[in-house]
Structure formats: structure tokens, C-alpha cells
């Protein structure tokens, strides 16, 4: 697999849109920027921002940074601008912060680094007119959402330097699924009750994180994420991909991500045990007075629904684990079929084997 093919695969997998470098999104309108920051329509409408657009270069920098920190969390800052009801991320840079497996906090050294980084670009005559517009950090292995600490951090950011967005990347799930697992979030103002919204797409949350996930789920909302690039970005991306094809052939997600796979299986076992214990403890409702029978039946239905939800979520998690493992095995088989030479096999036999494995992978 050449570097150009790998780059095209990455662009297709992550739905990266290519636009002209002369497009409006690349032009910095100083007057518009001053006007919209002065009017600040997001201060009166908690749902003002709907989309977060991220440049492909910035996305790759964030993913590489997130992957380098596994199993610990990392943190960085993003620079960009506001275009209508969209937050546009043009660039990003890492922060020298000390993270753990569950949290990351920016200390005074990180704040000093931010100032030096931005002022250093000015001294080096690198004209980047966009302001700091968000921060990103990683959740290695437990999905894209905001914890209690993340919510408090984002609330303070929106209070003192709005517009601001929080981006979360899961480097483990990115490697496992082959597509960048990313989410962009904005918090609601204090004492604001969000309207009832339909639940977002299901994502697997580890059992030890479910409580933190559920407690703060109504304090923020998720923005749609779009990735874009220009034809000029292709040259920069090609430089980043010069060595990528070697890693693609020499590495396997089944090996590089095996610690994450083990943690997934352990978490699934705990979820199944919890669901099993709740089902085993279910008993028939004792006879009650007639006026209480309706309430008893309703309660029984709710308990049954809760049990089914736990089992259904466990089934989804197990299916996800199996599919990702199968994809990893198929990738290894395809590489073996294509690149392993067998002296006794003729060209027609080799072609037939490649065709059979390819059909199996696609079907």
C-alpha cells in the first residue's frame, strides 16, 4: 500500500471534504470577526452553535498527540474562528500538561506555554490571525463525552473566553475501528434546563465510567463534526504519510491495541454479570389491592425494560468487539495473501486466493 493510497483511504474513511483554498473558510475577515464577537449571539442562545469544522492537518496533529499519550490523557489548544453558527478549527498545538489515566489538568506552566507559543509565532512572522477557540483532550478507551471535571473546565472557558469548544478524542477506539473517534461539545449555561432531545447514537461506556457519564449528560450538547482540507493541504498530508505505508504493513491493531481489547472484554464481563444478577433477582409481584395493581404492573414493566436495556447494551458491546476483531483478522489475512509468495502456487491460484479473501472481506 503506497503512501498516497493510505492517505486516500484515510480521507474516505473520515469523510474529509476537499474545498478550494480560495474558499471563504480560509479567508480571515477581521471586520466580521470583530462584529460577531461584539454581538455574541451565542450568549443569548445556548444552542447557537450547531457544527464544528476541523481542518485535516489539525485533526491529524491532535490524533498523533492523543495516541502518543496512551494510556494517559493529553491536552491541547485549538485556534480558529466563528463562521455563522459554525466553529472552524484551523490549527492545534499540544500543551505540556501532566495527565493520568482518568483526568488531565492544565497548570501554570501550560498557561505560560500557550502565551509563548502564540507570541512565538508572531515573532517568527507566521501570520495566524485566528484566536484560541477551543481545547482538546483524550479519553483513551472510554469514548467521547465530557466528565464532571471536563464540564467544569468547559463552563469556565465559556464564561471567560467564549466562543470556546471542547473536543474529545479516543485514540484507542480510533486504532481499533480505523476511523477517528472524535466529539465536539458545548456546555449549557448554569441554571439552564435543556429541552428533551432524542438520545444520541449509542456508544459503549465502561462500567466504571457510566455513573460519571450519566450525571453530567444533560449539562452539555454535542456538535456535528466535519473535517475539511484544501488542495494545498495534500502536499502537507503527503509529507506526514511518507512513512505511513510501512507502519500499515508492519503493524496490526490486534497487537498494538491488545491492552484495549483486554479491557473491553473485562468490562463486558462485568456488564453481563450485573445484568445477570438483576435478572436472577426478579420475582413475581405479590398480590395487591385492586387500586394498586396498575402501579405494580407499571413498575414491573419498567424493571423488565431496564433489564432488557442492560442486556441489549451488552449485546451491542459484544458485537462491536467481535466486528473490530474480525476486521483486524481480515486485514492480516489480506496482507498475507497479497505479500506472501508461495513458490509452488501458480499465478492463477494466487489470483483466485486474493479474489476469495477480498470477497469475504467485502461481503
Tab-separated table of C-alpha atoms in Angstrom:
chain	number	residue	atom	x	y	z
A	1	UNK	CA	0.000	0.000	0.000
A	2	UNK	CA	1.603	3.293	-1.111
A	3	UNK	CA	1.509	6.458	0.988
A	4	UNK	CA	-0.887	8.102	-1.486
A	5	UNK	CA	-3.299	5.158	-1.265
A	6	UNK	CA	-3.162	5.230	2.536
A	7	UNK	CA	-3.887	8.959	2.507
A	8	UNK	CA	-6.881	8.486	0.196
A	9	UNK	CA	-8.193	5.702	2.440
A	10	UNK	CA	-7.921	7.965	5.493
A	11	UNK	CA	-9.783	10.764	3.680
A	12	UNK	CA	-12.604	8.465	2.558
A	13	UNK	CA	-12.975	6.761	5.951
A	14	UNK	CA	-13.285	10.069	7.813
A	15	UNK	CA	-15.432	11.826	5.153
A	16	UNK	CA	-12.899	14.616	4.600
A	17	UNK	CA	-14.262	17.228	2.202
A	18	UNK	CA	-11.823	18.910	-0.190
A	19	UNK	CA	-12.507	22.575	-0.902
A	20	UNK	CA	-10.727	25.282	-2.829
A	21	UNK	CA	-8.026	27.224	-0.928
A	22	UNK	CA	-9.713	30.373	-2.175
A	23	UNK	CA	-12.878	29.352	-0.386
A	24	UNK	CA	-14.374	31.664	2.213
A	25	UNK	CA	-13.474	29.341	5.065
A	26	UNK	CA	-9.751	30.092	4.630
A	27	UNK	CA	-10.114	33.866	4.431
A	28	UNK	CA	-9.937	35.689	7.745
A	29	UNK	CA	-12.409	38.585	7.793
A	30	UNK	CA	-11.199	40.825	10.610
A	31	UNK	CA	-14.245	43.088	10.452
A	32	UNK	CA	-16.689	40.156	10.562
A	33	UNK	CA	-14.716	38.605	13.412
A	34	UNK	CA	-14.901	41.806	15.474
A	35	UNK	CA	-18.594	42.261	14.737
A	36	UNK	CA	-19.729	38.746	15.636
A	37	UNK	CA	-17.629	38.744	18.813
A	38	UNK	CA	-19.143	42.081	19.762
A	39	UNK	CA	-22.712	40.895	19.121
A	40	UNK	CA	-22.052	37.460	20.716
A	41	UNK	CA	-25.318	35.791	19.600
A	42	UNK	CA	-24.278	32.589	21.413
A	43	UNK	CA	-24.691	34.327	24.775
A	44	UNK	CA	-28.479	34.517	24.304
A	45	UNK	CA	-28.943	31.178	22.509
A	46	UNK	CA	-27.415	28.119	24.246
A	47	UNK	CA	-27.887	26.100	21.029
A	48	UNK	CA	-26.432	28.749	18.702
A	49	UNK	CA	-23.515	26.621	17.512
A	50	UNK	CA	-24.530	23.560	15.509
A	51	UNK	CA	-21.343	22.435	13.742
A	52	UNK	CA	-17.616	22.196	14.401
A	53	UNK	CA	-15.426	22.096	11.286
A	54	UNK	CA	-11.865	20.843	11.752
A	55	UNK	CA	-9.041	21.071	9.218
A	56	UNK	CA	-7.445	17.755	8.274
A	57	UNK	CA	-3.980	18.959	9.322
A	58	UNK	CA	-5.277	19.948	12.747
A	59	UNK	CA	-7.121	16.627	13.125
A	60	UNK	CA	-4.016	14.575	12.363
A	61	UNK	CA	-1.920	16.619	14.804
A	62	UNK	CA	-4.477	16.007	17.552
A	63	UNK	CA	-4.757	12.269	16.824
A	64	UNK	CA	-0.962	11.803	16.796
A	65	UNK	CA	-0.722	13.708	20.085
A	66	UNK	CA	-3.542	11.651	21.641
A	67	UNK	CA	-2.001	8.368	20.507
A	68	UNK	CA	1.419	9.319	21.889
A	69	UNK	CA	-0.038	9.716	25.381
A	70	UNK	CA	-1.773	6.323	25.706
A	71	UNK	CA	-2.689	5.122	28.323
A	72	UNK	CA	-2.682	8.640	29.810
A	73	UNK	CA	-4.833	11.596	28.857
A	74	UNK	CA	-3.319	14.502	26.937
A	75	UNK	CA	-4.457	18.081	26.390
A	76	UNK	CA	-4.003	20.791	23.777
A	77	UNK	CA	-5.376	24.056	22.447
A	78	UNK	CA	-7.085	24.861	19.149
A	79	UNK	CA	-7.086	28.073	17.124
A	80	UNK	CA	-9.862	29.091	14.783
A	81	UNK	CA	-12.798	31.398	14.166
A	82	UNK	CA	-16.567	31.656	14.039
A	83	UNK	CA	-18.403	31.464	10.707
A	84	UNK	CA	-22.160	31.783	11.196
A	85	UNK	CA	-23.231	29.077	13.629
A	86	UNK	CA	-20.090	27.047	12.975
A	87	UNK	CA	-16.850	26.871	14.943
A	88	UNK	CA	-13.958	26.431	12.497
A	89	UNK	CA	-10.721	24.870	13.806
A	90	UNK	CA	-7.740	25.853	11.647
A	91	UNK	CA	-4.800	24.719	13.807
A	92	UNK	CA	-3.959	22.985	17.077
A	93	UNK	CA	-0.971	22.546	19.351
A	94	UNK	CA	-0.136	20.341	22.312
A	95	UNK	CA	0.182	21.573	25.890
A	96	UNK	CA	2.860	20.349	28.329
A	97	UNK	CA	0.481	19.023	30.958
A	98	UNK	CA	0.680	16.032	33.267
A	99	UNK	CA	-2.230	13.658	32.811
A	100	UNK	CA	-3.378	10.438	34.427
A	101	UNK	CA	-5.456	7.554	33.111
A	102	UNK	CA	-8.650	9.370	34.123
A	103	UNK	CA	-8.013	13.123	34.076
A	104	UNK	CA	-5.776	15.916	32.821
A	105	UNK	CA	-5.395	19.438	34.186
A	106	UNK	CA	-3.560	22.468	32.826
A	107	UNK	CA	-1.177	24.036	35.352
A	108	UNK	CA	0.513	27.443	35.310
A	109	UNK	CA	3.300	26.067	33.103
A	110	UNK	CA	0.732	25.181	30.437
A	111	UNK	CA	-0.788	28.673	30.558
A	112	UNK	CA	2.677	30.205	30.139
A	113	UNK	CA	3.361	27.849	27.238
A	114	UNK	CA	0.154	28.987	25.488
A	115	UNK	CA	1.244	32.624	25.635
A	116	UNK	CA	4.794	31.831	24.488
A	117	UNK	CA	3.553	29.627	21.632
A	118	UNK	CA	1.209	32.242	20.203
A	119	UNK	CA	3.667	35.136	20.691
A	120	UNK	CA	6.469	32.984	19.239
A	121	UNK	CA	4.542	32.580	16.006
A	122	UNK	CA	4.217	36.359	15.756
A	123	UNK	CA	7.966	36.803	16.272
A	124	UNK	CA	8.662	34.189	13.613
A	125	UNK	CA	6.439	36.124	11.187
A	126	UNK	CA	3.937	33.274	10.975
A	127	UNK	CA	0.682	35.097	10.349
A	128	UNK	CA	-2.047	33.192	12.160
A	129	UNK	CA	-4.866	35.633	12.779
A	130	UNK	CA	-7.260	33.187	14.421
A	131	UNK	CA	-7.701	33.277	18.182
A	132	UNK	CA	-7.805	30.388	20.635
A	133	UNK	CA	-11.264	28.919	20.146
A	134	UNK	CA	-11.210	25.605	21.986
A	135	UNK	CA	-9.329	22.888	23.799
A	136	UNK	CA	-8.980	19.190	23.169
A	137	UNK	CA	-8.074	16.207	25.302
A	138	UNK	CA	-8.184	12.427	25.034
A	139	UNK	CA	-10.250	9.651	26.600
A	140	UNK	CA	-8.135	6.525	25.965
A	141	UNK	CA	-10.582	3.649	25.608
A	142	UNK	CA	-13.755	5.111	27.097
A	143	UNK	CA	-15.411	7.158	24.373
A	144	UNK	CA	-16.058	10.784	23.516
A	145	UNK	CA	-18.071	12.609	26.191
A	146	UNK	CA	-17.461	15.129	28.989
A	147	UNK	CA	-16.753	14.050	32.556
A	148	UNK	CA	-17.565	16.193	35.585
A	149	UNK	CA	-14.102	17.794	35.521
A	150	UNK	CA	-14.396	18.392	31.762
A	151	UNK	CA	-17.806	20.034	32.212
A	152	UNK	CA	-16.474	22.405	34.889
A	153	UNK	CA	-13.458	23.269	32.733
A	154	UNK	CA	-15.643	23.988	29.710
A	155	UNK	CA	-18.109	26.065	31.770
A	156	UNK	CA	-15.241	28.275	32.949
A	157	UNK	CA	-13.861	28.554	29.416
A	158	UNK	CA	-17.236	29.623	28.019
A	159	UNK	CA	-17.709	32.053	30.888
A	160	UNK	CA	-14.423	33.905	30.426
A	161	UNK	CA	-13.343	33.368	26.792
A	162	UNK	CA	-16.392	32.425	24.766
A	163	UNK	CA	-16.743	31.316	21.967
A	164	UNK	CA	-14.999	28.117	23.048
A	165	UNK	CA	-15.481	24.434	22.220
A	166	UNK	CA	-14.331	21.209	23.878
A	167	UNK	CA	-13.109	18.382	21.632
A	168	UNK	CA	-12.573	14.818	22.869
A	169	UNK	CA	-10.619	12.115	21.003
A	170	UNK	CA	-10.433	8.415	21.842
A	171	UNK	CA	-7.108	7.171	20.403
A	172	UNK	CA	-7.742	3.526	21.334
A	173	UNK	CA	-11.085	3.330	19.552
A	174	UNK	CA	-9.560	5.224	16.628
A	175	UNK	CA	-6.959	2.483	16.135
A	176	UNK	CA	-9.465	-0.308	16.789
A	177	UNK	CA	-12.175	0.966	14.423
A	178	UNK	CA	-9.896	2.508	11.768
A	179	UNK	CA	-11.791	5.812	11.902
A	180	UNK	CA	-11.111	8.820	14.099
A	181	UNK	CA	-13.383	8.679	17.160
A	182	UNK	CA	-13.974	12.342	17.950
A	183	UNK	CA	-16.653	14.540	19.517
A	184	UNK	CA	-17.138	18.301	19.920
A	185	UNK	CA	-19.161	19.694	22.827
A	186	UNK	CA	-20.564	22.908	24.301
A	187	UNK	CA	-21.928	23.255	27.835
A	188	UNK	CA	-25.216	24.867	28.793
A	189	UNK	CA	-25.319	27.984	30.992
A	190	UNK	CA	-25.783	27.469	34.714
A	191	UNK	CA	-29.401	27.021	35.859
A	192	UNK	CA	-30.440	26.220	32.273
A	193	UNK	CA	-32.758	23.268	31.704
A	194	UNK	CA	-32.272	21.824	28.211
A	195	UNK	CA	-35.327	20.709	26.239
A	196	UNK	CA	-35.958	16.996	25.900
A	197	UNK	CA	-33.954	15.667	22.987
A	198	UNK	CA	-33.827	12.245	21.422
A	199	UNK	CA	-30.888	10.155	22.633
A	200	UNK	CA	-27.745	10.322	20.523
A	201	UNK	CA	-26.185	7.313	18.822
A	202	UNK	CA	-25.290	4.605	21.321
A	203	UNK	CA	-21.674	4.387	22.400
A	204	UNK	CA	-20.077	1.871	24.716
A	205	UNK	CA	-19.149	3.371	28.095
A	206	UNK	CA	-17.030	1.342	30.564
A	207	UNK	CA	-18.925	0.288	33.682
A	208	UNK	CA	-16.694	2.358	35.987
A	209	UNK	CA	-17.454	5.489	33.912
A	210	UNK	CA	-21.209	5.095	33.436
A	211	UNK	CA	-22.124	6.990	36.602
A	212	UNK	CA	-19.955	9.991	35.721
A	213	UNK	CA	-21.310	9.884	32.168
A	214	UNK	CA	-24.952	9.841	33.261
A	215	UNK	CA	-24.719	12.506	35.975
A	216	UNK	CA	-23.438	15.231	33.627
A	217	UNK	CA	-25.078	14.143	30.361
A	218	UNK	CA	-27.667	16.968	30.500
A	219	UNK	CA	-25.116	19.733	31.113
A	220	UNK	CA	-23.777	19.837	27.551
A	221	UNK	CA	-24.707	19.030	23.980
A	222	UNK	CA	-22.776	17.595	21.054
A	223	UNK	CA	-21.967	19.427	17.833
A	224	UNK	CA	-21.769	17.810	14.423
A	225	UNK	CA	-18.124	17.373	13.412
A	226	UNK	CA	-16.980	17.933	9.815
A	227	UNK	CA	-13.420	17.600	8.513
A	228	UNK	CA	-12.172	19.645	5.557
A	229	UNK	CA	-8.996	20.164	3.561
A	230	UNK	CA	-7.812	22.121	0.534
A	231	UNK	CA	-5.710	21.020	-2.420
A	232	UNK	CA	-2.758	22.796	-0.783
A	233	UNK	CA	-3.159	20.558	2.271
A	234	UNK	CA	-2.479	17.488	0.142
A	235	UNK	CA	1.240	18.334	-0.012
A	236	UNK	CA	1.434	18.674	3.771
A	237	UNK	CA	-0.530	15.472	4.297
A	238	UNK	CA	1.720	13.645	1.832
A	239	UNK	CA	4.738	14.593	3.958
A	240	UNK	CA	3.019	13.202	7.054
A	241	UNK	CA	2.211	9.977	5.185
A	242	UNK	CA	5.690	9.259	3.793
A	243	UNK	CA	6.326	6.526	6.372
A	244	UNK	CA	2.716	5.558	6.986
A	245	UNK	CA	2.560	2.730	4.475
A	246	UNK	CA	5.446	0.918	6.190
A	247	UNK	CA	3.612	1.044	9.527
A	248	UNK	CA	0.418	-0.156	7.846
A	249	UNK	CA	2.089	-3.321	6.610
A	250	UNK	CA	4.240	-3.998	9.666
A	251	UNK	CA	1.679	-3.334	12.401
A	252	UNK	CA	-1.670	-4.808	13.335
A	253	UNK	CA	-4.370	-3.235	15.525
A	254	UNK	CA	-4.791	-6.666	17.129
A	255	UNK	CA	-1.253	-6.346	18.526
A	256	UNK	CA	-0.825	-2.599	19.056
A	257	UNK	CA	-4.247	-2.310	20.692
A	258	UNK	CA	-4.350	-5.598	22.610
A	259	UNK	CA	-4.396	-3.910	26.042
A	260	UNK	CA	-7.538	-2.040	24.988
A	261	UNK	CA	-9.112	-5.267	23.680
A	262	UNK	CA	-8.471	-6.991	27.014
A	263	UNK	CA	-10.033	-4.078	28.914
A	264	UNK	CA	-13.092	-4.251	26.628
A	265	UNK	CA	-13.590	-7.952	27.357
A	266	UNK	CA	-13.179	-7.380	31.090
A	267	UNK	CA	-15.718	-4.560	31.020
A	268	UNK	CA	-18.162	-6.688	29.004
A	269	UNK	CA	-17.868	-9.498	31.561
A	270	UNK	CA	-18.720	-7.067	34.380
A	271	UNK	CA	-21.728	-5.716	32.481
A	272	UNK	CA	-23.046	-9.212	31.748
A	273	UNK	CA	-22.591	-10.223	35.386
A	274	UNK	CA	-24.519	-7.145	36.503
A	275	UNK	CA	-27.321	-7.801	34.009
A	276	UNK	CA	-27.445	-11.472	35.010
A	277	UNK	CA	-27.728	-10.668	38.714
A	278	UNK	CA	-30.574	-8.238	38.079
A	279	UNK	CA	-32.486	-10.845	36.060
A	280	UNK	CA	-31.940	-13.548	38.692
A	281	UNK	CA	-33.298	-11.316	41.439
A	282	UNK	CA	-36.519	-10.585	39.571
A	283	UNK	CA	-39.568	-12.026	41.312
A	284	UNK	CA	-43.248	-12.045	40.601
A	285	UNK	CA	-45.174	-9.177	42.145
A	286	UNK	CA	-47.168	-10.226	45.218
A	287	UNK	CA	-50.961	-9.831	45.028
A	288	UNK	CA	-52.087	-6.353	45.997
A	289	UNK	CA	-55.275	-4.398	46.306
A	290	UNK	CA	-57.098	-3.700	43.094
A	291	UNK	CA	-56.336	0.022	43.106
A	292	UNK	CA	-52.611	-0.762	43.429
A	293	UNK	CA	-52.460	-3.399	40.717
A	294	UNK	CA	-51.968	-0.814	37.971
A	295	UNK	CA	-48.974	0.730	39.724
A	296	UNK	CA	-47.465	-2.695	40.408
A	297	UNK	CA	-47.777	-3.763	36.777
A	298	UNK	CA	-46.289	-0.481	35.610
A	299	UNK	CA	-43.355	-0.916	37.970
A	300	UNK	CA	-42.857	-4.478	36.744
A	301	UNK	CA	-42.802	-3.275	33.132
A	302	UNK	CA	-40.223	-0.611	33.979
A	303	UNK	CA	-37.990	-3.173	35.699
A	304	UNK	CA	-38.321	-5.518	32.724
A	305	UNK	CA	-37.442	-2.710	30.319
A	306	UNK	CA	-34.418	-1.814	32.425
A	307	UNK	CA	-33.200	-5.420	32.332
A	308	UNK	CA	-33.692	-5.608	28.565
A	309	UNK	CA	-31.789	-2.347	28.105
A	310	UNK	CA	-28.833	-3.679	30.097
A	311	UNK	CA	-28.768	-6.892	28.081
A	312	UNK	CA	-29.274	-5.069	24.779
A	313	UNK	CA	-26.375	-2.719	25.508
A	314	UNK	CA	-24.166	-5.664	26.438
A	315	UNK	CA	-25.092	-7.360	23.161
A	316	UNK	CA	-24.169	-4.198	21.233
A	317	UNK	CA	-20.844	-4.021	23.048
A	318	UNK	CA	-20.061	-7.676	22.319
A	319	UNK	CA	-20.992	-7.229	18.652
A	320	UNK	CA	-18.693	-4.215	18.393
A	321	UNK	CA	-15.785	-6.136	19.946
A	322	UNK	CA	-16.334	-9.098	17.601
A	323	UNK	CA	-16.595	-6.935	14.469
A	324	UNK	CA	-13.413	-4.988	15.251
A	325	UNK	CA	-11.517	-8.219	15.961
A	326	UNK	CA	-12.821	-9.717	12.721
A	327	UNK	CA	-11.698	-6.667	10.732
A	328	UNK	CA	-8.230	-6.950	12.252
A	329	UNK	CA	-8.013	-10.640	11.317
A	330	UNK	CA	-9.251	-9.980	7.779
A	331	UNK	CA	-6.629	-7.255	7.338
A	332	UNK	CA	-3.886	-9.679	8.404
A	333	UNK	CA	-5.166	-12.397	6.052
A	334	UNK	CA	-5.318	-9.974	3.120
A	335	UNK	CA	-1.745	-8.789	3.760
A	336	UNK	CA	-0.584	-12.402	3.943
A	337	UNK	CA	-2.335	-13.335	0.705
A	338	UNK	CA	-1.074	-10.312	-1.221
A	339	UNK	CA	2.512	-10.054	0.009
A	340	UNK	CA	3.495	-13.631	0.941
A	341	UNK	CA	4.965	-15.513	-2.004
A	342	UNK	CA	4.268	-19.232	-2.351
A	343	UNK	CA	6.722	-20.865	-4.817
A	344	UNK	CA	4.526	-23.871	-5.608
A	345	UNK	CA	1.416	-21.822	-6.351
A	346	UNK	CA	0.787	-20.544	-9.852
A	347	UNK	CA	-0.331	-17.054	-10.784
A	348	UNK	CA	-3.928	-18.175	-11.379
A	349	UNK	CA	-4.133	-19.855	-7.975
A	350	UNK	CA	-2.737	-16.762	-6.253
A	351	UNK	CA	-5.232	-14.534	-8.068
A	352	UNK	CA	-8.074	-16.849	-7.054
A	353	UNK	CA	-6.998	-16.740	-3.396
A	354	UNK	CA	-6.823	-12.936	-3.452
A	355	UNK	CA	-10.271	-12.772	-5.039
A	356	UNK	CA	-11.811	-15.135	-2.461
A	357	UNK	CA	-10.388	-13.273	0.527
A	358	UNK	CA	-11.385	-9.901	-0.928
A	359	UNK	CA	-14.958	-11.078	-1.462
A	360	UNK	CA	-15.062	-12.415	2.099
A	361	UNK	CA	-13.838	-9.076	3.468
A	362	UNK	CA	-16.330	-7.032	1.465
A	363	UNK	CA	-19.274	-9.373	1.996
